[in-house]
Short mmCIF file of C-alpha atoms in Angstrom, two decimals:
data_model
loop_
_atom_site.label_atom_id
_atom_site.label_comp_id
_atom_site.label_asym_id
_atom_site.label_seq_id
_atom_site.Cartn_x
_atom_site.Cartn_y
_atom_site.Cartn_z
CA MET E 50 -26.00 -116.39 -127.11
CA THR E 51 -26.68 -116.70 -130.80
CA LEU E 52 -25.36 -119.93 -132.15
CA ALA E 53 -24.14 -118.21 -135.07
CA ARG E 54 -21.43 -116.47 -132.96
CA GLU E 55 -20.32 -119.49 -132.05
CA PRO E 56 -15.75 -119.92 -132.20
CA ARG E 57 -15.47 -122.08 -133.85
CA THR E 58 -17.49 -124.41 -137.11
CA SER E 59 -20.20 -123.44 -137.34
CA PRO E 60 -23.95 -125.46 -135.85
CA ILE E 61 -26.15 -126.10 -138.58
CA VAL E 62 -29.72 -124.48 -137.05
CA PRO E 63 -32.50 -126.84 -138.32
CA SER E 64 -34.29 -125.10 -141.78
CA TYR E 65 -37.39 -125.41 -140.59
CA GLY E 66 -40.20 -123.94 -142.79
CA GLU E 67 -38.18 -124.57 -145.99
CA SER E 68 -35.87 -127.38 -145.22
CA SER E 69 -36.75 -129.96 -143.35
CA LEU E 70 -38.12 -133.04 -142.08
CA ALA E 71 -41.37 -132.24 -141.50
CA ASP E 72 -41.28 -129.50 -144.76
CA LEU E 73 -40.45 -132.99 -146.41
CA SER E 74 -43.69 -134.77 -145.16
CA ALA E 75 -46.09 -132.02 -144.85
CA SER E 76 -44.55 -131.13 -148.86
CA ILE E 77 -45.30 -135.36 -149.29
CA LEU E 78 -49.14 -134.56 -147.67
CA ALA E 79 -50.14 -131.98 -149.84
CA SER E 80 -48.52 -133.64 -153.08
CA LEU E 81 -50.83 -136.13 -152.52
CA THR E 82 -53.92 -133.70 -152.09
CA GLY E 83 -53.89 -131.15 -153.33
CA ASP E 84 -53.74 -128.34 -151.11
CA ALA E 85 -50.42 -126.19 -152.97
CA ALA E 86 -49.56 -123.75 -149.49
CA ALA E 87 -48.25 -126.22 -147.99
CA ASN E 88 -46.04 -128.15 -150.39
CA VAL E 89 -43.91 -126.14 -149.20
CA LEU E 90 -40.83 -127.69 -151.00
CA GLY E 91 -42.82 -127.47 -154.09
CA LEU E 92 -42.74 -131.40 -154.86
CA PRO E 93 -44.98 -132.29 -157.55
CA GLU E 94 -49.05 -133.34 -157.20
CA THR E 95 -49.27 -137.77 -157.66
CA GLY E 96 -51.73 -140.02 -156.14
CA ARG E 97 -49.31 -142.51 -155.58
CA ALA E 98 -45.94 -141.63 -153.17
CA CYS E 99 -43.47 -144.42 -151.01
CA LEU E 100 -41.16 -142.29 -148.32
CA LEU E 101 -38.10 -144.94 -147.57
CA ILE E 102 -36.52 -143.73 -144.71
CA VAL E 103 -32.87 -144.97 -144.44
CA ASP E 104 -31.92 -144.89 -140.23
CA GLY E 105 -28.74 -143.08 -140.33
CA LEU E 106 -27.79 -142.11 -143.72
CA GLY E 107 -26.40 -138.79 -143.74
CA LEU E 108 -25.30 -136.83 -146.33
CA GLU E 109 -22.38 -136.58 -146.54
CA PRO E 110 -21.22 -140.16 -145.72
CA LEU E 111 -23.33 -141.02 -148.73
CA ARG E 112 -21.53 -138.32 -151.41
CA ALA E 113 -18.03 -139.63 -149.95
CA HIS E 114 -19.08 -143.61 -150.52
CA GLN E 115 -19.65 -143.04 -154.29
CA ALA E 116 -18.74 -146.66 -155.36
CA ALA E 117 -20.80 -148.52 -152.40
CA ALA E 118 -23.97 -146.97 -152.98
CA PRO E 119 -23.75 -145.74 -157.00
CA PHE E 120 -27.71 -145.99 -157.13
CA LEU E 121 -28.06 -143.21 -154.46
CA ALA E 122 -24.50 -141.54 -154.21
CA GLU E 123 -25.34 -139.69 -158.61
CA LEU E 124 -28.53 -138.96 -157.00
CA ALA E 125 -27.51 -137.18 -154.26
CA PHE E 126 -24.70 -135.35 -155.95
CA ASN E 127 -27.65 -133.13 -157.90
CA SER E 128 -29.69 -133.07 -153.81
CA ARG E 129 -31.93 -130.87 -152.19
CA PRO E 130 -30.07 -131.46 -148.89
CA LEU E 131 -32.39 -131.49 -145.75
CA THR E 132 -31.97 -130.60 -142.00
CA ALA E 133 -33.14 -133.23 -139.57
CA GLY E 134 -34.05 -131.29 -137.24
CA PHE E 135 -32.95 -130.80 -133.51
CA PRO E 136 -31.97 -132.86 -131.32
CA SER E 137 -30.98 -134.62 -134.89
CA THR E 138 -31.96 -138.69 -133.20
CA THR E 139 -34.35 -141.17 -134.22
CA VAL E 140 -37.31 -140.12 -132.04
CA THR E 141 -37.76 -136.35 -133.11
CA SER E 142 -36.99 -137.40 -136.87
CA LEU E 143 -39.77 -140.48 -136.98
CA GLY E 144 -41.95 -137.66 -134.95
CA SER E 145 -41.40 -135.07 -137.55
CA LEU E 146 -41.33 -137.96 -141.02
CA GLY E 147 -44.83 -138.59 -139.43
CA THR E 148 -46.92 -135.26 -137.82
CA GLY E 149 -45.54 -133.01 -141.03
CA LEU E 150 -44.42 -130.40 -137.86
CA PRO E 151 -41.54 -129.28 -136.10
CA PRO E 152 -41.17 -131.12 -132.99
CA ALA E 153 -41.83 -127.77 -130.63
CA VAL E 154 -45.33 -129.36 -132.05
CA HIS E 155 -45.17 -132.56 -132.18
CA GLY E 156 -43.14 -132.60 -128.82
CA LEU E 157 -40.58 -135.91 -128.82
CA LEU E 158 -38.33 -134.04 -127.66
CA GLY E 159 -35.25 -136.39 -127.78
CA TYR E 160 -34.19 -139.94 -127.05
CA GLN E 161 -34.72 -139.06 -123.42
CA VAL E 162 -36.62 -136.10 -122.37
CA ALA E 163 -38.00 -135.59 -117.81
CA LEU E 164 -41.46 -136.56 -117.50
CA PRO E 165 -42.63 -133.21 -115.83
CA GLY E 166 -43.35 -132.72 -112.75
CA GLU E 167 -42.14 -136.40 -112.67
CA GLU E 168 -37.94 -137.44 -111.26
CA ARG E 169 -37.78 -139.34 -114.59
CA LEU E 170 -37.22 -139.74 -117.99
CA LEU E 171 -39.71 -141.09 -120.68
CA ASN E 172 -37.49 -143.25 -122.96
CA GLY E 173 -38.71 -142.77 -126.36
CA LEU E 174 -37.09 -146.27 -127.91
CA ARG E 175 -38.57 -148.16 -124.64
CA TRP E 176 -41.29 -146.67 -124.16
CA PRO E 177 -42.84 -146.76 -120.97
CA LYS E 178 -46.00 -148.68 -120.19
CA ASP E 179 -47.61 -145.53 -117.57
CA VAL E 180 -47.46 -143.35 -120.54
CA ASP E 181 -50.13 -143.52 -123.48
CA PRO E 182 -48.30 -142.26 -126.74
CA VAL E 183 -51.16 -140.46 -127.70
CA SER E 184 -51.59 -138.51 -125.45
CA TRP E 185 -48.29 -137.05 -125.12
CA GLN E 186 -48.06 -136.77 -128.47
CA PRO E 187 -51.62 -136.01 -129.20
CA ARG E 188 -51.33 -134.46 -132.97
CA PRO E 189 -52.50 -136.26 -135.97
CA THR E 190 -50.18 -137.44 -138.28
CA ILE E 191 -50.02 -137.25 -142.02
CA TYR E 192 -51.22 -140.07 -141.98
CA GLU E 193 -54.72 -139.50 -139.74
CA LEU E 194 -54.07 -136.72 -142.58
CA ALA E 195 -54.55 -138.68 -145.61
CA ALA E 196 -56.84 -140.95 -144.79
CA ALA E 197 -59.41 -138.56 -143.94
CA ASP E 198 -58.75 -137.13 -147.42
CA GLY E 199 -59.53 -140.63 -149.19
CA VAL E 200 -55.97 -141.39 -149.95
CA SER E 201 -54.76 -145.21 -149.11
CA THR E 202 -51.61 -145.40 -146.10
CA VAL E 203 -49.35 -148.27 -145.50
CA HIS E 204 -46.44 -148.57 -142.96
CA VAL E 205 -44.25 -150.82 -143.66
CA ALA E 206 -41.29 -152.20 -141.54
CA PRO E 207 -39.84 -154.58 -139.18
CA GLY E 208 -42.67 -156.74 -137.18
CA ALA E 209 -40.67 -156.05 -134.40
CA PHE E 210 -42.00 -151.91 -133.82
CA ARG E 211 -46.00 -152.78 -134.83
CA ASN E 212 -46.87 -152.38 -131.45
CA SER E 213 -44.27 -149.98 -129.86
CA GLY E 214 -44.96 -146.39 -127.91
CA LEU E 215 -43.23 -144.59 -130.16
CA THR E 216 -45.21 -146.50 -133.63
CA ARG E 217 -48.26 -145.20 -131.57
CA ALA E 218 -47.08 -141.49 -130.95
CA THR E 219 -46.36 -141.01 -134.89
CA LEU E 220 -46.93 -143.58 -137.45
CA ARG E 221 -50.89 -143.60 -136.12
CA GLY E 222 -53.24 -144.03 -139.62
CA ALA E 223 -51.31 -146.06 -141.50
CA GLU E 224 -52.35 -150.35 -141.73
CA TYR E 225 -48.33 -150.72 -140.75
CA ARG E 226 -46.98 -154.61 -142.70
CA ALA E 227 -44.31 -156.05 -140.94
CA ALA E 228 -41.50 -156.89 -143.20
CA ASN E 229 -38.56 -159.06 -141.84
CA SER E 230 -36.12 -158.77 -144.46
CA LEU E 231 -34.80 -156.22 -147.21
CA GLY E 232 -36.43 -158.51 -150.23
CA ALA E 233 -39.56 -158.07 -148.36
CA LEU E 234 -39.80 -154.72 -147.50
CA ALA E 235 -38.94 -153.79 -150.85
CA THR E 236 -41.47 -156.46 -151.67
CA LEU E 237 -44.03 -155.16 -149.67
CA ALA E 238 -43.68 -151.30 -150.04
CA ALA E 239 -44.48 -151.49 -154.21
CA ASP E 240 -46.91 -153.89 -153.67
CA ALA E 241 -48.87 -151.47 -152.09
CA LEU E 242 -48.73 -148.65 -153.77
CA GLY E 243 -50.32 -150.68 -156.65
CA GLU E 244 -53.54 -151.26 -154.47
CA SER E 245 -54.58 -148.18 -154.53
CA ASP E 246 -55.04 -144.97 -157.45
CA ARG E 247 -53.61 -142.65 -154.41
CA VAL E 248 -52.12 -144.35 -151.62
CA LEU E 249 -49.15 -142.67 -149.07
CA VAL E 250 -46.12 -145.72 -148.67
CA SER E 251 -43.95 -145.31 -145.62
CA ALA E 252 -40.75 -147.63 -145.61
CA TYR E 253 -38.27 -147.48 -142.83
CA TYR E 254 -34.53 -150.42 -142.65
CA GLY E 255 -32.52 -149.32 -139.64
CA GLN E 256 -29.66 -151.65 -139.64
CA LEU E 257 -27.00 -148.67 -141.23
CA ASP E 258 -27.89 -146.90 -137.94
CA GLY E 259 -26.88 -150.24 -136.13
CA THR E 260 -24.19 -151.45 -138.28
CA GLY E 261 -22.41 -147.53 -137.49
CA HIS E 262 -23.04 -147.68 -133.39
CA GLU E 263 -21.57 -150.69 -133.64
CA TYR E 264 -18.50 -150.55 -136.00
CA GLY E 265 -18.86 -146.43 -136.83
CA VAL E 266 -19.48 -144.63 -140.21
CA SER E 267 -16.74 -145.69 -143.13
CA SER E 268 -15.98 -148.84 -141.29
CA PRO E 269 -16.12 -151.76 -143.49
CA ALA E 270 -19.29 -153.29 -141.72
CA TRP E 271 -20.65 -149.72 -142.78
CA VAL E 272 -19.88 -149.76 -145.53
CA ASN E 273 -20.75 -153.40 -146.87
CA GLU E 274 -24.61 -152.14 -145.50
CA LEU E 275 -24.41 -149.18 -146.95
CA ALA E 276 -24.39 -151.05 -150.57
CA HIS E 277 -27.57 -153.10 -149.12
CA VAL E 278 -28.49 -150.42 -148.98
CA ASP E 279 -28.60 -148.74 -152.21
CA LYS E 280 -30.10 -151.75 -153.24
CA LEU E 281 -32.80 -151.65 -151.54
CA ALA E 282 -34.27 -148.29 -152.93
CA GLU E 283 -32.68 -149.66 -156.40
CA GLN E 284 -35.12 -152.06 -156.70
CA ILE E 285 -38.33 -150.19 -155.08
CA ALA E 286 -37.49 -147.82 -157.53
CA ALA E 287 -37.38 -150.10 -159.76
CA GLY E 288 -41.05 -152.24 -158.54
CA LEU E 289 -42.83 -148.28 -159.19
CA PRO E 290 -46.17 -148.88 -159.89
CA TYR E 291 -47.26 -146.44 -163.17
CA GLY E 292 -47.73 -142.41 -161.36
CA SER E 293 -45.29 -143.01 -158.21
CA VAL E 294 -43.48 -141.49 -157.16
CA LEU E 295 -40.30 -142.36 -154.86
CA TYR E 296 -38.43 -140.21 -151.96
CA VAL E 297 -35.28 -141.46 -149.72
CA THR E 298 -34.36 -139.75 -146.89
CA ALA E 299 -32.93 -140.59 -142.80
CA ASP E 300 -33.94 -139.56 -139.71
CA HIS E 301 -30.21 -138.37 -139.20
CA GLY E 302 -26.58 -138.65 -139.65
CA MET E 303 -23.58 -139.98 -138.13
CA VAL E 304 -20.34 -138.89 -137.09
CA ASN E 305 -17.37 -141.36 -134.98
CA VAL E 306 -16.45 -140.68 -131.34
CA GLY E 307 -12.69 -141.77 -130.64
CA PRO E 308 -12.03 -142.73 -126.96
CA ASP E 309 -10.03 -139.57 -126.10
CA ASP E 310 -13.98 -137.61 -126.84
CA ARG E 311 -15.95 -139.14 -124.38
CA ILE E 312 -16.31 -136.31 -120.90
CA ASP E 313 -17.90 -138.70 -118.76
CA ALA E 314 -20.73 -137.35 -115.94
CA ASP E 315 -20.28 -140.83 -114.41
CA GLU E 316 -17.37 -140.15 -113.51
CA GLU E 317 -16.42 -139.60 -109.75
CA ASP E 318 -17.16 -135.91 -108.48
CA SER E 319 -17.39 -135.33 -111.94
CA PRO E 320 -18.84 -130.92 -111.91
CA LEU E 321 -21.34 -131.85 -114.82
CA ARG E 322 -23.81 -133.67 -112.41
CA ASP E 323 -23.60 -130.49 -109.42
CA GLY E 324 -26.87 -129.05 -109.76
CA VAL E 325 -27.99 -132.03 -111.65
CA ALA E 326 -31.75 -133.80 -111.99
CA LEU E 327 -32.41 -135.71 -113.95
CA LEU E 328 -28.99 -136.17 -117.18
CA GLY E 329 -31.72 -136.35 -120.55
CA GLY E 330 -31.00 -136.60 -124.35
CA GLU E 331 -27.54 -138.60 -125.21
CA ALA E 332 -24.53 -138.56 -125.55
CA ARG E 333 -24.51 -135.65 -128.20
CA ALA E 334 -27.25 -133.64 -127.28
CA ARG E 335 -27.76 -133.56 -123.52
CA HIS E 336 -31.23 -131.95 -121.70
CA VAL E 337 -29.57 -131.65 -118.27
CA TYR E 338 -32.33 -131.36 -116.39
CA ALA E 339 -31.55 -128.83 -112.65
CA ARG E 340 -32.28 -129.25 -109.01
CA PRO E 341 -34.38 -126.22 -108.63
CA GLY E 342 -32.92 -123.16 -107.87
CA ALA E 343 -29.46 -124.07 -109.18
CA ALA E 344 -29.95 -123.77 -113.09
CA ASP E 345 -27.47 -120.99 -114.09
CA ASP E 346 -25.46 -122.70 -111.64
CA VAL E 347 -25.11 -126.16 -113.79
CA LEU E 348 -25.61 -124.05 -117.20
CA ALA E 349 -22.27 -121.82 -115.48
CA THR E 350 -20.63 -125.41 -115.51
CA TRP E 351 -21.21 -127.00 -118.23
CA ARG E 352 -20.46 -123.96 -120.06
CA GLU E 353 -17.02 -123.86 -118.53
CA VAL E 354 -16.21 -127.98 -118.10
CA LEU E 355 -17.00 -128.42 -121.63
CA GLY E 356 -16.24 -124.82 -124.07
CA GLU E 357 -15.68 -125.10 -127.89
CA ARG E 358 -16.11 -128.99 -127.28
CA ALA E 359 -20.30 -128.20 -127.04
CA TRP E 360 -22.21 -125.76 -127.74
CA VAL E 361 -24.40 -124.91 -124.78
CA MET E 362 -27.19 -122.78 -124.37
CA SER E 363 -30.31 -122.64 -121.69
CA ARG E 364 -33.90 -123.54 -122.32
CA GLU E 365 -34.76 -120.59 -123.72
CA GLU E 366 -31.20 -119.57 -125.34
CA ALA E 367 -32.40 -123.30 -127.05
CA ILE E 368 -36.04 -121.72 -127.88
CA LYS E 369 -34.93 -118.99 -129.28
CA ASP E 370 -32.36 -119.62 -131.38
CA GLY E 371 -35.14 -122.15 -133.29
CA LEU E 372 -33.40 -125.82 -132.18
CA PHE E 373 -36.46 -126.85 -131.60
CA GLY E 374 -38.41 -125.20 -134.45
CA PRO E 375 -39.14 -121.29 -136.12
CA VAL E 376 -38.13 -118.60 -134.28
CA ASP E 377 -40.84 -117.46 -134.73
CA ALA E 378 -43.71 -119.19 -133.46
CA PRO E 379 -43.86 -119.79 -129.77
CA VAL E 380 -42.79 -122.84 -128.01
CA SER E 381 -46.04 -123.84 -125.83
CA GLU E 382 -45.98 -124.17 -121.91
CA ALA E 383 -45.78 -127.77 -121.66
CA MET E 384 -43.74 -128.48 -124.73
CA ALA E 385 -40.63 -126.42 -122.67
CA ALA E 386 -40.96 -127.85 -119.83
CA ARG E 387 -40.03 -131.35 -121.30
CA ILE E 388 -36.93 -129.26 -122.84
CA GLY E 389 -33.79 -129.33 -120.65
CA ASP E 390 -32.58 -126.19 -118.18
CA VAL E 391 -29.36 -126.68 -120.15
CA VAL E 392 -29.38 -128.00 -123.25
CA ALA E 393 -25.61 -129.03 -124.69
CA ALA E 394 -24.42 -129.85 -128.36
CA SER E 395 -21.48 -131.64 -128.86
CA ALA E 396 -19.36 -129.51 -131.28
CA GLY E 397 -16.74 -132.35 -133.49
CA THR E 398 -16.40 -135.62 -132.69
CA TRP E 399 -16.96 -135.03 -129.07
CA ALA E 400 -19.41 -136.88 -126.48
CA VAL E 401 -20.87 -136.19 -122.84
CA VAL E 402 -21.44 -140.61 -122.28
CA ALA E 403 -22.34 -141.42 -119.51
CA THR E 404 -20.20 -144.78 -118.01
CA LYS E 405 -22.86 -145.85 -115.55
CA ALA E 406 -25.96 -144.63 -116.35
CA GLU E 407 -25.53 -145.26 -120.11
CA PRO E 408 -23.63 -148.30 -119.94
CA LEU E 409 -24.43 -149.60 -123.23
CA GLU E 410 -25.49 -145.58 -125.20
CA SER E 411 -21.76 -144.52 -123.88
CA SER E 412 -19.94 -147.75 -125.34
CA LEU E 413 -21.59 -146.60 -129.29
CA VAL E 414 -18.58 -146.16 -131.72
CA GLY E 415 -20.83 -143.80 -133.78
CA MET E 416 -23.27 -141.43 -132.35
CA HIS E 417 -25.34 -138.46 -133.20
CA GLY E 418 -28.20 -136.72 -132.22
CA SER E 419 -26.55 -132.61 -132.60
CA LEU E 420 -26.07 -129.60 -135.62
CA THR E 421 -22.45 -130.99 -137.12
CA SER E 422 -23.31 -131.52 -140.70
CA ALA E 423 -22.65 -134.75 -140.30
CA GLU E 424 -25.68 -135.39 -138.29
CA GLN E 425 -28.09 -132.61 -139.27
CA LEU E 426 -27.64 -133.26 -143.11
CA VAL E 427 -30.06 -135.84 -144.88
CA PRO E 428 -30.77 -136.85 -148.53
CA MET E 429 -34.08 -136.08 -150.40
CA LEU E 430 -33.19 -138.45 -152.89
CA VAL E 431 -35.62 -138.73 -155.90
CA PRO E 432 -35.27 -141.60 -158.08
CA ARG E 433 -36.99 -140.69 -161.33
#
């Protein structure tokens, strides 16, 4: 199976090694350390770099709402788009941004993935206490690598995330500074940049994503939240110390999923549960873990049931087609075991929900995770 031959709008396969989120953070690190070979985006050398990550700020909806975000939208129309990676979801994208590596290498392969050898899922946003984040994601972070080169590192984000498993997996090496408001986020990021001649600062804002999940992309609430994001970015840019460079990006975009576009895997007698041991991922990017010996039947069933509503492939096809990393790079057995026997990426505005197992996630209006341009394309904005 080759994704490019699907008889519908072509999926956006992540551009690992060229223009993905992993390449952005790797290039920012290289711009600070002078490693030209690792600077695949050709970013200018600098002593101070700030990366603002706005959760859920897809490039397409940003360009479509210029009036609400004039500062960012003007930059977006002339910006270079990046691909988020697969799945286009916060856990995976923060892993890529935090390590400068594609998902198949850092191993944060989705919102919910199977713990190999166990009949349970690891939820990357509600990390289980008995799984060590450093063991699950042992690769050095960009913050650890920067510190080893004499670069100070700071991360600014809400205090509630300070000790989360995802923070420990992706932000090790950075000094965590809690900012629980937009004003504090802008101030603390600018202050951190001015404290050293060589410093890497990242800042995270998540409310645009939350608003999109609850009310939908382009809803009045979302548009109002986008205006706040625009002001945040403008304030950080205005407060940059001399010699600093600001990059604004996102972990993914988002699409609205209507009530008639939801396929419920938990519906009574749903064939989507036949032969399935664990249903992982999320509604628009499913990892389907089959019972022993049932993988081929599960693949056939999911393809038949979903038809044109999703790109459905085996684990081997997903790896070969470059969903989790460059097509020419091998995927270790340990990482492959975290991927579903079947991978289903929703097309259009469809979603495979699980109303009994995932009642909250199934009720969301805005969703993400798949390979559509609205989810995959994220901005790389550089205010001057």
